[in-house]
mmCIF file of C-alpha atoms in Angstrom:
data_model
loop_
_atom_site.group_PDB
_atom_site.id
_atom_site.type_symbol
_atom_site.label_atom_id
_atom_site.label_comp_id
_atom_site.label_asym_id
_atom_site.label_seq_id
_atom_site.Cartn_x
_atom_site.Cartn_y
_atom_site.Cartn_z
ATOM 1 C CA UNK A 164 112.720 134.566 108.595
ATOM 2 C CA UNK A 165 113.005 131.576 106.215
ATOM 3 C CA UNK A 166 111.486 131.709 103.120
ATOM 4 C CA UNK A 167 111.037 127.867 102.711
ATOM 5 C CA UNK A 168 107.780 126.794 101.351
ATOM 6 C CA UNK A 169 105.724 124.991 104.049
ATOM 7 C CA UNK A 170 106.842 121.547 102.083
ATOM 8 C CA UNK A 171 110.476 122.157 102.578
ATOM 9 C CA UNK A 172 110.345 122.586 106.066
ATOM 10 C CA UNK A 173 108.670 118.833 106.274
ATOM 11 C CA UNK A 174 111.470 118.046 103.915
ATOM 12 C CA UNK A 175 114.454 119.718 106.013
ATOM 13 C CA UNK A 176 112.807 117.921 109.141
ATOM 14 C CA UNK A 177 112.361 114.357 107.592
ATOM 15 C CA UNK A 178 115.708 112.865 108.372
ATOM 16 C CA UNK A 179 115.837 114.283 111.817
ATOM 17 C CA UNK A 180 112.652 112.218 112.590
ATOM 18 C CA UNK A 181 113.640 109.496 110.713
ATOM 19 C CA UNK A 182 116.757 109.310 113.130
ATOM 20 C CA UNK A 183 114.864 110.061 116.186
ATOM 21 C CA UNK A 184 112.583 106.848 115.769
ATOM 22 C CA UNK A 185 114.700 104.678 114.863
ATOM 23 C CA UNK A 186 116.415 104.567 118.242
ATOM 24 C CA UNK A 187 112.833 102.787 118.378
ATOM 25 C CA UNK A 188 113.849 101.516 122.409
ATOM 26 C CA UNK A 189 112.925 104.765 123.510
ATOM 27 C CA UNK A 190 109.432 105.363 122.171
ATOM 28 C CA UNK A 191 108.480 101.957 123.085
ATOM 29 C CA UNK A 192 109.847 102.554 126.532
ATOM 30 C CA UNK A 193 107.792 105.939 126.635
ATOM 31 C CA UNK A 194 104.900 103.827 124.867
ATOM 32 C CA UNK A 195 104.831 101.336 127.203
ATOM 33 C CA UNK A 196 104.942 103.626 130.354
ATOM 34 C CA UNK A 197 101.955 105.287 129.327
ATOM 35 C CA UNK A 198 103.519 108.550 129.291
ATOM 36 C CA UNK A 199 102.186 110.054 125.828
ATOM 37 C CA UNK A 200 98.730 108.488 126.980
ATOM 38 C CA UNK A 201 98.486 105.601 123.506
ATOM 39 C CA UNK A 202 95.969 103.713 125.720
ATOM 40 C CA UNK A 203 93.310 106.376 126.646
ATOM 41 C CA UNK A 204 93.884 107.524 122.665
ATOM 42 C CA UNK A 205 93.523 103.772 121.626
ATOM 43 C CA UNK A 206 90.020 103.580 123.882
ATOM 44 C CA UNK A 207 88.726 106.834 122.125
ATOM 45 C CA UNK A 208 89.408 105.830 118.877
ATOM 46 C CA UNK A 209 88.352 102.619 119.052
ATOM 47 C CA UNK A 210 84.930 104.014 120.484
ATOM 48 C CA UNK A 211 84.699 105.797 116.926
ATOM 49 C CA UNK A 212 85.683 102.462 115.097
ATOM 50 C CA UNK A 213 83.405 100.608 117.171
ATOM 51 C CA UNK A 214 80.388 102.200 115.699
ATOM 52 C CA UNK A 215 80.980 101.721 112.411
ATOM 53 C CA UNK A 216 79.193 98.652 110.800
ATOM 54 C CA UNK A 217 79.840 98.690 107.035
ATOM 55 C CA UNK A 218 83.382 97.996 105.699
ATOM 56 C CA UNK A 219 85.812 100.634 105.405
ATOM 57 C CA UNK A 220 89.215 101.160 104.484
ATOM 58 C CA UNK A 221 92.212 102.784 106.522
ATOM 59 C CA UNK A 222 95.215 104.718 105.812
ATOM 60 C CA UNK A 223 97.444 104.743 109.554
ATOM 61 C CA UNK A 224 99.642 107.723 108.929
ATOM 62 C CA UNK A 225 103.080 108.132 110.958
ATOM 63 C CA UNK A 226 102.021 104.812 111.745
ATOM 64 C CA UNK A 227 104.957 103.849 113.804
ATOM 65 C CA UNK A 228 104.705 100.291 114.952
ATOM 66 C CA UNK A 229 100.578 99.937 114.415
ATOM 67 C CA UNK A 230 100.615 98.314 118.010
ATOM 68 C CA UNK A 231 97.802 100.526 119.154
ATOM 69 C CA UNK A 232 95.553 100.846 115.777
ATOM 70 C CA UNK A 233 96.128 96.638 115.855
ATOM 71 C CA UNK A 234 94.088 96.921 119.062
ATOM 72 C CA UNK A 235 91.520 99.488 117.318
ATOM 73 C CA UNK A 236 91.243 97.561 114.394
ATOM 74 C CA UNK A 237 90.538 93.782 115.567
ATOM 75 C CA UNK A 238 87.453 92.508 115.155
ATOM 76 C CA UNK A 239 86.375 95.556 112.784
ATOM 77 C CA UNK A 240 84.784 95.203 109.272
ATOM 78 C CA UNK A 241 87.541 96.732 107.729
ATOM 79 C CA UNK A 242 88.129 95.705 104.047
ATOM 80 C CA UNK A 243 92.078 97.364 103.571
ATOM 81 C CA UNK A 244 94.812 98.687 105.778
ATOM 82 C CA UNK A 245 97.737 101.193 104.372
ATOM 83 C CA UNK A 246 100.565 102.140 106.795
ATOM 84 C CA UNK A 247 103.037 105.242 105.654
ATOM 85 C CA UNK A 248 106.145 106.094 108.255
ATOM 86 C CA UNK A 249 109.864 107.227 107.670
ATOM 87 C CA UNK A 250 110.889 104.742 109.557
ATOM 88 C CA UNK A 251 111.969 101.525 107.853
ATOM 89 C CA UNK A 252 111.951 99.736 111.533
ATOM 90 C CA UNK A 253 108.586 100.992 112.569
ATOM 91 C CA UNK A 254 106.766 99.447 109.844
ATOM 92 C CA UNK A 255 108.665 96.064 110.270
ATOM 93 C CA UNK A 256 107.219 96.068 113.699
ATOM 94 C CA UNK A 257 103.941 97.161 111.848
ATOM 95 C CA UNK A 258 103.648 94.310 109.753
ATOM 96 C CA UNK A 259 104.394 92.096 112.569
ATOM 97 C CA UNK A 260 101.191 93.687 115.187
ATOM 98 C CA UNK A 261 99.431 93.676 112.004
ATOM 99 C CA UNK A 262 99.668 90.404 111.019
ATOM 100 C CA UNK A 263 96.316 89.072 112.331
ATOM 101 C CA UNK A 264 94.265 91.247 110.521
ATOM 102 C CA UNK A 265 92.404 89.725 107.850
ATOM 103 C CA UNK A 266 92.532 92.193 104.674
ATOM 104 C CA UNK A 267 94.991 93.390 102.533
ATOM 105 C CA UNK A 268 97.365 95.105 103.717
ATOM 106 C CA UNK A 269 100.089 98.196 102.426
ATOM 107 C CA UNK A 270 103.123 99.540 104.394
ATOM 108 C CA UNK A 271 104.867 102.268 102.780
ATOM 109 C CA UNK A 272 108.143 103.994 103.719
ATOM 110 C CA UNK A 273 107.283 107.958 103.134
ATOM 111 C CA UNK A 274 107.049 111.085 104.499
ATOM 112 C CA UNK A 275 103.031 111.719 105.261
ATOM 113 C CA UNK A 276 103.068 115.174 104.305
ATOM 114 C CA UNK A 277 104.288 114.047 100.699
ATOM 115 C CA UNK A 278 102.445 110.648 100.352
ATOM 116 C CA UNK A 279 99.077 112.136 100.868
ATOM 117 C CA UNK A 280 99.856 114.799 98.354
ATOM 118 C CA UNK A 281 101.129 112.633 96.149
ATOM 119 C CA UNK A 282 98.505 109.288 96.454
ATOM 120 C CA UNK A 283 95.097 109.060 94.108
ATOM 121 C CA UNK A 284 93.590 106.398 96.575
ATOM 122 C CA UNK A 285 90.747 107.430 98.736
ATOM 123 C CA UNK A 286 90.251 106.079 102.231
ATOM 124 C CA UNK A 287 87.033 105.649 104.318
ATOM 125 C CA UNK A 288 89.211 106.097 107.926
ATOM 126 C CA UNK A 289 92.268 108.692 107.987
ATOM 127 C CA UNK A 290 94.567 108.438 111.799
ATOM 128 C CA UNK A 291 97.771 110.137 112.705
ATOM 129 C CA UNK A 292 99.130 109.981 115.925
ATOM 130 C CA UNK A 293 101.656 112.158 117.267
ATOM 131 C CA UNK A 294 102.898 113.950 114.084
ATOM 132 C CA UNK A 295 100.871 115.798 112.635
ATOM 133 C CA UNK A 296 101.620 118.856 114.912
ATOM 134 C CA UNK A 297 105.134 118.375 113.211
ATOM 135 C CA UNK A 298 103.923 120.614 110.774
ATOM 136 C CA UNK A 299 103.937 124.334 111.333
ATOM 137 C CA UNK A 300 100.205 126.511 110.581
ATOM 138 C CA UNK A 301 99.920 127.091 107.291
ATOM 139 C CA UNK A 302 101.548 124.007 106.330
ATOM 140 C CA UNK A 303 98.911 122.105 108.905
ATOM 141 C CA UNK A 304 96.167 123.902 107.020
ATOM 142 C CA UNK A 305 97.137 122.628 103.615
ATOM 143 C CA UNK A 306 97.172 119.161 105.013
ATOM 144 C CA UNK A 307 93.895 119.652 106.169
ATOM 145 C CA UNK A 308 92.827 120.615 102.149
ATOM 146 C CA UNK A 309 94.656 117.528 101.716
ATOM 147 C CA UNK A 310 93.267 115.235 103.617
ATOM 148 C CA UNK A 311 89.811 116.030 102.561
ATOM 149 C CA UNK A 312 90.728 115.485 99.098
ATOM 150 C CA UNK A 313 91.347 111.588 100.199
ATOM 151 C CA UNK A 314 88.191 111.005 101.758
ATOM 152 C CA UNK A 315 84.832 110.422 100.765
ATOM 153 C CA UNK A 316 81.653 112.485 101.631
ATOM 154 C CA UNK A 317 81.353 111.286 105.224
ATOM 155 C CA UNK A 318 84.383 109.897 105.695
ATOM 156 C CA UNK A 319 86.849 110.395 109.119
ATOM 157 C CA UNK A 320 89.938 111.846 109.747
ATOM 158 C CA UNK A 321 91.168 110.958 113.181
ATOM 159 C CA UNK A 322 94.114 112.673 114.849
ATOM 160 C CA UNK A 323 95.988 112.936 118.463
ATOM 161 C CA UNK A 324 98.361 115.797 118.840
ATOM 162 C CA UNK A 325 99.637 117.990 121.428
ATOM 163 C CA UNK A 326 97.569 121.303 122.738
ATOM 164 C CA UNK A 327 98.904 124.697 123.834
ATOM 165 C CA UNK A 328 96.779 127.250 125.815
ATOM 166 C CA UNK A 329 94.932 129.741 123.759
ATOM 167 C CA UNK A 330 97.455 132.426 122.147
ATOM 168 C CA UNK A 331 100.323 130.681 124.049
ATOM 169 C CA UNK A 332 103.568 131.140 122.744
ATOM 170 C CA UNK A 333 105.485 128.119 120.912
ATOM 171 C CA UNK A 334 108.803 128.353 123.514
ATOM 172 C CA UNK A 335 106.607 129.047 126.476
ATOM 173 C CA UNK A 336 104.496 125.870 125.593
ATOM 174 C CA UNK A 337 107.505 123.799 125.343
ATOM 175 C CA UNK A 338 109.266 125.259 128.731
ATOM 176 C CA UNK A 339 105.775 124.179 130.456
ATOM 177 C CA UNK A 340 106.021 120.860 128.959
ATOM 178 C CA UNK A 341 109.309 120.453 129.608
ATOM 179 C CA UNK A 342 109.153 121.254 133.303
ATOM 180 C CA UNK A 343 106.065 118.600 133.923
ATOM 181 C CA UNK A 344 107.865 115.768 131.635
ATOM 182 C CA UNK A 345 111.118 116.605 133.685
ATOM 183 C CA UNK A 346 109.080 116.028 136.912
ATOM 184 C CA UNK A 347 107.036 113.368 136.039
ATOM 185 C CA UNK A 348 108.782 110.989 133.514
ATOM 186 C CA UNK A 349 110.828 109.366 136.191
ATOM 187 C CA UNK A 350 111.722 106.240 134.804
ATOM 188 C CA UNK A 351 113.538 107.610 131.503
ATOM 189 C CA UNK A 352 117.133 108.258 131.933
ATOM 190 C CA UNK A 353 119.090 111.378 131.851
ATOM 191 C CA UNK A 354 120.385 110.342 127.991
ATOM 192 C CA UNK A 355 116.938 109.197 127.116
ATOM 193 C CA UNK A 356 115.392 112.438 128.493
ATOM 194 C CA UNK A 357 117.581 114.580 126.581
ATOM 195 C CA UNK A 358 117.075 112.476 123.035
ATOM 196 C CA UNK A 359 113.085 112.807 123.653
ATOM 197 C CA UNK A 360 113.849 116.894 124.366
ATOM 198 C CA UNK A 361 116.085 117.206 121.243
ATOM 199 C CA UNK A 362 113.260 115.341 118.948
ATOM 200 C CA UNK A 363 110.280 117.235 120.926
ATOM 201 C CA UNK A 364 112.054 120.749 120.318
ATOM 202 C CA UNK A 365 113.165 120.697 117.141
ATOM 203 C CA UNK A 366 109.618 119.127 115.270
ATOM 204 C CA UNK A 367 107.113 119.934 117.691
ATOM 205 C CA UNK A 368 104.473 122.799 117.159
ATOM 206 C CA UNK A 369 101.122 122.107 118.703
ATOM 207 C CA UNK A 370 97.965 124.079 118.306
ATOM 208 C CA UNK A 371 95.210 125.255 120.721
ATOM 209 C CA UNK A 372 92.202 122.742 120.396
ATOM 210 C CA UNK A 373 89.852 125.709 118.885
ATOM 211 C CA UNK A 374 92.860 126.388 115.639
ATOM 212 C CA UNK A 375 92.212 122.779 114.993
ATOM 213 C CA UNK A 376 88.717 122.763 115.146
ATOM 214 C CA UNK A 377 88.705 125.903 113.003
ATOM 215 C CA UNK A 378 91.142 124.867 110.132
ATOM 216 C CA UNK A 379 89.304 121.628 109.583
ATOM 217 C CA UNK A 380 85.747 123.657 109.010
ATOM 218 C CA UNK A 381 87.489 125.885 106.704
ATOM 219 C CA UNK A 382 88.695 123.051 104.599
ATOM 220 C CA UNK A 383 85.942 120.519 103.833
ATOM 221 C CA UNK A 384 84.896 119.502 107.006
ATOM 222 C CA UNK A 385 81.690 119.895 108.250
ATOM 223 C CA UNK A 386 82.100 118.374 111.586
ATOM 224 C CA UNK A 387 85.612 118.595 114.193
ATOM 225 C CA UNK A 388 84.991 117.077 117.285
ATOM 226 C CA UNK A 389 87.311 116.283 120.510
ATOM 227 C CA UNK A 390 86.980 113.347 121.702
ATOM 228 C CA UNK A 391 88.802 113.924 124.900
ATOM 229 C CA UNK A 392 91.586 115.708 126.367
ATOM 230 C CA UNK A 393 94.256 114.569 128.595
ATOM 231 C CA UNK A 394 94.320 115.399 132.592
ATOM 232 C CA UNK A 395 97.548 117.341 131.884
ATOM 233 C CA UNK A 396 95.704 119.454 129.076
ATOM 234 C CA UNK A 397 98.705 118.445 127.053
ATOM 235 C CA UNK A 398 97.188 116.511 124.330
ATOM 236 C CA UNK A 399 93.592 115.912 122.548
ATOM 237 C CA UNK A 400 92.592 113.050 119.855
ATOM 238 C CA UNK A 401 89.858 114.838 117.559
ATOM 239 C CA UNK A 402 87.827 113.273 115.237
ATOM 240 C CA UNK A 403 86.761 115.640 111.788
ATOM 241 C CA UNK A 404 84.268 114.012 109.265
ATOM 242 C CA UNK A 405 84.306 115.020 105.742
ATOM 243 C CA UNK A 406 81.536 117.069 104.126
#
């Protein structure tokens, strides 16, 4: 057993994502087939966004290429927009989706894990997409802590990450997931497959919806909600609001 901190395992793990998106083809490809469901996420979101009527300002963490929070966000009252990614290409792409979105705007090359210990600014909106569950428990629980630090009284963190049964092993998760992406994700090639497998099995360790739920009431939340789950109980977007 390692005796890393939790922060050096996001550290050890960093350039490994870093590498994985920038072969950037292949998550738009994924993306754009639908397979990681970024529309239904983008609907439920944007249901939360469309009920708020005062300004607010948003911090898009992991942003990747901001394609779906540019959908999200237009038309919003939102008064400032930070993005933080590893990826150097993602944000490019970021800046360009964001472009029509009248505020200022921040895009920051960082690890998320870091950068939100790190920052002093507080945000209204808080969304990550897809990486969170990169971290492991305890180190998912301290971001939690974290996160509530950045936000006001009120204020929303919004996050869509894979789901494992209750008590259901990390390597009998991933077999399960494996076998239905194998199955089902017909239009990726055998290369592309394997590159998504590599990236998925090395960073990825998702929670049951209720350890979620739980770790955000123990650390400043006073609300955690799901605002749906997929039909292949593979992934949930969640909203938690800040106490």
């Amino acid at each position: 057993m390692s005796n890393s901190t939790p922060l050096d395992h996001s550290q050890q793990d960093a350039e490994g994502v870093r590498n994985f998106f920038d072969q950037w083809h292949i998550y738009r490809k994924v993306v754009d087939l639908n397979y990681l469901h970024h529309r239904e996420t983008a609907e439920a979101i944007g249901k939360v966004i469309s009920k708020i009527t005062k300004p607010f300002s948003f911090i898009d963490l992991g942003a990747g290429d901001a394609e779906g929070t540019s959908r999200v966000l237009a038309g919003s009252p939102i008064k400032s927009y930070e993005a933080v990614d590893l990826s150097s290409i993602a944000l490019g792409y970021a800046e360009k989706n964001l472009a029509a979105l009248d505020c200022p705007k921040k895009f920051t090359q960082a690890n998320f894990f870091e950068y939100v210990t790190e920052t002093r600014s507080q945000y209204d909106i808080a969304f990550i997409g897809l990486s969170f569950h990169h971290l492991q428990r305890e180190e998912k629980r301290r971001f939690y802590a974290k996160m509530r630090r950045i936000l006001p009284s009120g204020g929303k963190y919004l996050f869509y990450e894979p789901i494992c049964r209750s008590g259901e092993a990390r390597d009998v998760f991933m077999k399960r997931w494996w076998d239905e992406t194998f199955s089902k994700w017909d239009k990726m090639t055998p290369d592309e497959l394997q590159k998504i497998w590599a990236h998925v099995s090395e960073n990825d360790y998702p929670e049951p919806i209720e350890v979620y739920t739980e770790m955000a009431l123990e650390n400043g939340f006073k609300e955690a909600n799901v605002l749906f789950v997929t039909d292949d109980k593979f992934y949930a977007a969640f909203e938690c609001i800040a106490d």
